[in-house]
Coordinates of C-alpha atoms in Angstrom, one line a residue:
M548 CA 64.1 5.4 21.0
L549 CA 62.5 8.6 22.1
G550 CA 61.4 8.8 25.8
G551 CA 58.4 10.3 27.4
P552 CA 54.7 9.2 27.7
Y553 CA 52.8 7.7 24.8
P554 CA 49.2 8.7 24.2
E555 CA 46.6 6.3 24.9
P556 CA 45.2 4.4 21.9
V557 CA 41.9 6.1 20.8
E558 CA 39.2 3.7 20.5
A559 CA 36.9 3.9 17.6
T560 CA 33.4 5.4 18.3
P561 CA 30.7 2.8 17.6
M562 CA 28.6 3.3 14.8
S563 CA 25.1 4.4 15.6
T564 CA 22.2 2.5 14.6
L565 CA 21.1 5.4 12.0
S566 CA 24.8 5.6 10.8
A567 CA 24.9 1.9 10.3
F568 CA 21.4 2.1 8.3
A569 CA 22.8 5.0 6.3
A570 CA 26.0 3.1 5.5
A571 CA 23.9 -0.1 4.5
L572 CA 21.7 2.0 2.1
A573 CA 24.7 3.6 0.5
G574 CA 26.5 0.5 0.1
G575 CA 23.4 -1.4 -1.3
T576 CA 23.1 -3.9 1.4
I577 CA 19.7 -2.5 2.0
E578 CA 17.7 -2.0 -1.2
V579 CA 14.9 0.3 -1.5
V580 CA 12.1 -1.4 -3.6
D581 CA 9.3 1.1 -4.9
L582 CA 6.0 -0.4 -4.4
T583 CA 4.2 2.5 -6.1
A584 CA 2.2 2.6 -9.2
P585 CA 3.1 5.5 -11.7
L586 CA 0.2 8.1 -11.4
S587 CA -1.0 9.3 -14.5
A588 CA -4.3 9.9 -16.5
E589 CA -4.0 6.1 -17.5
T590 CA -4.0 5.0 -13.9
P591 CA -7.0 2.6 -13.3
V592 CA -9.7 3.7 -10.9
I593 CA -12.5 2.1 -9.3
A594 CA -15.9 2.1 -11.0
L595 CA -19.0 2.2 -8.8
P596 CA -22.4 1.4 -10.0
P597 CA -23.9 4.7 -11.9
Q598 CA -26.2 5.8 -9.0
F599 CA -23.1 6.6 -6.8
A600 CA -20.6 9.5 -7.2
Q601 CA -17.3 8.4 -8.9
T602 CA -13.8 9.2 -8.3
A603 CA -11.7 11.4 -10.4
R604 CA -8.8 10.1 -12.7
F605 CA -5.6 11.9 -12.2
E606 CA -5.4 15.0 -14.1
L607 CA -2.3 17.5 -14.8
E608 CA -3.1 21.2 -15.7
E609 CA 0.0 23.0 -16.7
L610 CA 0.6 26.4 -15.4
S611 CA 3.8 27.2 -17.2
R612 CA 6.7 25.6 -18.8
Y613 CA 9.6 28.0 -19.4
D614 CA 7.4 30.2 -21.4
D615 CA 5.7 33.5 -21.0
R616 CA 3.7 32.1 -18.2
G617 CA 6.7 31.6 -16.2
P618 CA 9.9 31.9 -18.0
A619 CA 12.3 29.9 -15.8
W620 CA 9.8 27.2 -14.2
Y621 CA 7.7 24.2 -15.0
W622 CA 4.8 23.7 -12.7
N623 CA 1.3 22.0 -12.8
N624 CA -2.0 22.0 -10.9
F625 CA -3.3 18.4 -10.4
R626 CA -6.7 17.0 -9.7
T627 CA -7.3 13.5 -8.4
G628 CA -9.6 11.4 -6.0
E629 CA -8.2 10.5 -2.6
H630 CA -8.5 6.9 -3.5
T631 CA -6.7 6.9 -7.0
G632 CA -3.5 4.9 -7.8
T633 CA -1.3 3.5 -5.0
H634 CA -3.2 5.0 -2.0
F635 CA -3.8 4.6 1.8
D636 CA -7.2 4.1 3.4
A637 CA -7.6 5.9 6.7
P638 CA -10.2 4.5 9.3
N639 CA -12.7 7.3 8.6
H640 CA -12.9 6.1 5.0
W641 CA -15.7 3.7 5.9
V642 CA -18.8 4.2 8.0
T643 CA -17.6 1.8 10.5
G644 CA -14.7 3.9 11.2
A645 CA -16.3 7.3 10.8
D646 CA -15.0 8.5 14.5
G647 CA -11.3 7.2 13.7
D648 CA -8.3 8.9 12.4
D649 CA -8.4 11.0 9.0
V650 CA -5.4 10.5 6.9
A651 CA -3.6 13.6 8.6
S652 CA -4.2 12.1 12.1
V653 CA -2.5 8.7 11.4
P654 CA 0.7 8.8 13.7
A655 CA 3.8 9.1 11.7
S656 CA 5.4 6.1 13.8
R657 CA 2.7 3.8 12.2
L658 CA 3.8 4.6 8.6
M659 CA 7.1 2.6 9.0
A660 CA 6.5 -1.0 9.8
P661 CA 7.8 -4.5 9.1
A662 CA 6.0 -6.4 6.4
A663 CA 4.7 -9.9 5.5
V664 CA 4.3 -10.9 2.1
L665 CA 1.7 -13.7 1.4
D666 CA 1.9 -14.9 -2.2
C667 CA -1.1 -16.2 -3.7
S668 CA -0.5 -15.4 -7.4
A669 CA -0.8 -18.8 -8.7
E670 CA -4.2 -19.1 -7.0
A671 CA -5.4 -15.8 -8.4
A672 CA -4.3 -16.6 -11.8
A673 CA -6.3 -19.7 -11.9
D674 CA -9.2 -18.0 -10.4
P675 CA -9.6 -14.2 -10.5
D676 CA -12.3 -14.6 -7.7
F677 CA -9.8 -16.3 -5.3
L678 CA -10.3 -15.4 -1.7
L679 CA -7.9 -15.4 1.0
E680 CA -8.9 -17.6 4.0
V681 CA -7.5 -17.8 7.7
D682 CA -6.3 -21.1 6.8
H683 CA -3.9 -19.6 4.2
V684 CA -2.6 -17.2 6.7
R685 CA -2.0 -20.0 9.4
A686 CA -0.2 -22.1 6.8
W687 CA 2.0 -19.1 6.1
E688 CA 2.8 -18.6 9.7
A689 CA 3.6 -22.1 10.1
E690 CA 6.3 -21.8 7.4
H691 CA 7.5 -18.3 8.2
G692 CA 6.6 -17.4 11.7
P693 CA 3.9 -15.2 13.2
L694 CA 2.7 -12.0 11.4
P695 CA 4.7 -9.1 12.6
E696 CA 3.3 -6.9 15.4
D697 CA 2.1 -3.6 14.3
G698 CA 3.4 -4.5 10.7
W699 CA 1.6 -5.0 7.3
L700 CA 0.3 -8.1 5.7
L701 CA 1.1 -7.7 2.0
Y702 CA -1.3 -9.9 -0.3
R703 CA 0.4 -10.8 -3.5
T704 CA -2.0 -12.0 -6.3
G705 CA 0.1 -10.8 -9.3
W706 CA -2.7 -8.3 -10.2
D707 CA -0.1 -5.5 -10.6
G708 CA 0.7 -7.1 -13.9
R709 CA -2.7 -6.0 -15.2
S710 CA -2.2 -2.2 -14.1
G711 CA -1.5 -0.9 -17.5
S712 CA -5.4 -1.4 -18.7
Q713 CA -8.4 -0.1 -17.0
E714 CA -10.4 -3.1 -18.3
E715 CA -8.0 -5.7 -17.3
F716 CA -7.4 -4.3 -14.1
L717 CA -11.1 -4.1 -13.0
N718 CA -12.0 -7.4 -14.9
A719 CA -15.6 -6.8 -15.0
D720 CA -18.4 -8.4 -16.9
D721 CA -22.2 -8.2 -16.6
T722 CA -22.1 -9.3 -13.1
G723 CA -19.3 -6.9 -12.0
P724 CA -15.8 -7.0 -11.4
H725 CA -13.8 -10.1 -10.7
T726 CA -10.6 -9.5 -8.7
P727 CA -9.1 -11.6 -5.8
G728 CA -9.7 -10.6 -2.3
I729 CA -10.3 -11.6 1.2
S730 CA -13.2 -13.6 2.7
P731 CA -15.4 -12.1 5.3
E732 CA -14.2 -14.5 7.9
C733 CA -10.5 -13.6 7.0
A734 CA -11.2 -10.0 7.1
R735 CA -12.7 -10.1 10.6
W736 CA -9.8 -12.1 11.8
L737 CA -7.3 -9.8 10.3
A738 CA -9.2 -6.9 12.1
E739 CA -9.8 -8.4 15.5
K740 CA -7.2 -11.0 16.0
A741 CA -4.3 -10.5 13.9
P742 CA -1.5 -8.2 15.1
V743 CA -1.0 -6.3 11.9
V744 CA -1.8 -2.6 11.5
G745 CA -3.0 -2.9 8.0
L746 CA -3.4 -4.9 4.7
G747 CA -1.8 -4.2 1.4
V748 CA -3.1 -5.3 -2.0
E749 CA -2.4 -5.1 -5.7
T750 CA -6.0 -4.6 -6.6
V751 CA -7.9 -1.4 -6.9
G752 CA -9.2 -1.9 -3.3
T753 CA -8.7 -4.2 -0.3
D754 CA -11.9 -6.1 -1.1
A755 CA -12.6 -8.6 -3.8
G756 CA -14.3 -7.5 -6.9
T757 CA -17.4 -9.5 -5.8
A758 CA -17.3 -8.2 -2.3
H759 CA -20.6 -6.1 -2.9
S760 CA -22.4 -9.5 -2.5
F761 CA -20.8 -10.6 0.6
D762 CA -22.2 -10.5 4.2
P763 CA -21.3 -8.0 5.0
P764 CA -20.8 -6.1 1.9
F765 CA -17.1 -5.0 1.5
P766 CA -15.9 -7.0 4.7
C767 CA -12.5 -5.7 4.4
H768 CA -13.2 -2.0 4.5
A769 CA -16.0 -2.6 7.1
A770 CA -13.9 -4.6 9.5
L771 CA -10.3 -3.1 9.0
M772 CA -11.5 0.8 9.3
G773 CA -13.8 -0.3 12.1
S774 CA -11.0 -1.6 14.0
G775 CA -8.7 1.5 13.3
K776 CA -6.6 -0.3 10.9
Y777 CA -5.5 0.7 7.4
G778 CA -5.5 -0.2 3.8
L779 CA -3.1 0.0 1.0
T780 CA -4.0 -0.7 -2.5
Q781 CA -2.6 -0.8 -6.0
L782 CA 0.8 -1.8 -4.9
Q783 CA 3.3 -3.1 -7.5
N784 CA 6.7 -5.4 -7.4
L785 CA 5.6 -7.4 -4.2
A786 CA 7.1 -10.1 -6.3
L787 CA 10.6 -8.5 -5.4
L788 CA 10.1 -8.8 -1.5
P789 CA 10.9 -11.7 0.6
P790 CA 8.2 -13.3 2.7
T791 CA 9.5 -11.7 6.0
G792 CA 12.1 -9.1 6.9
A793 CA 11.1 -6.1 4.7
V794 CA 10.2 -2.8 6.4
L795 CA 7.4 -0.7 4.6
V796 CA 7.7 3.1 4.4
T797 CA 4.2 4.5 3.5
A798 CA 3.9 8.4 2.7
P799 CA 0.3 9.6 2.0
L800 CA -0.3 13.2 2.2
P801 CA -1.6 14.8 5.4
I802 CA -4.8 15.7 4.0
V803 CA -6.8 17.4 6.9
S804 CA -10.1 15.5 7.3
G805 CA -9.3 13.4 4.2
S806 CA -10.2 9.7 4.0
G807 CA -7.0 8.6 2.2
S808 CA -4.4 9.8 -0.1
P809 CA -2.4 8.7 -3.1
A810 CA 1.0 7.8 -1.3
R811 CA 4.6 6.7 -2.2
V812 CA 5.3 3.3 -0.8
L813 CA 8.7 1.8 -0.4
A814 CA 10.2 -1.3 0.9
L815 CA 13.6 -1.6 2.7
V816 CA 14.9 -5.1 1.8
E817 CA 18.4 -6.4 3.3
R818 CA 20.3 -8.0 0.5
G819 CA 23.4 -8.8 2.3

């Protein structure tokens, strides 16, 4: 046996939280679920009464495509409304939040947050004018625990299944659009009492299609924006998320003075 001192065993360096997170992503125990609707000229857009200004559909203008306008590159200009496709509503989007943050001023730390998913797809399938009430949220909390502090409430209605058609998505008749939403009482409760930072929906806006006739009109916009909270609309794939445990990553463009922006919205889900 050789003599002499032996080196002390080297202890493994504990894995940092970020290193463990990266390893979980690489290993597939954390899945990334894309909640974003593809953005194209076919993307449904809200239609306001004709006396009001209308938002623009998404448009691409080709600049060059490996040709004499640019032999080695392909690129485009694009034109769209801030509130087209999957998008983020900033507080200044509504008159009640006129003095609130524009989309560029929203703190980046608020763009990553836990999410609760409340599934009312069966109710919305039976009644396109279905409204979420406080009692529905309380029943969800009784089963799953409280809504996440500074998190998102994601309201699943199955409406993303209609997103391939402007007509089916807006579901309008002579009285106006018919899409599920939130009751005025529930909107006030989410804005003033609930611990969430915002509301996410699958429909064209956070309010119900018939919310123009509510008291007040468009209560989700009025209450949430007025309370400095946010909206996410035209989400997809909420059916792939658990009721609790997902983390939402929301990435709107930081448009200076903008009232909102199309956004890429991702959910991180532990599948271990």
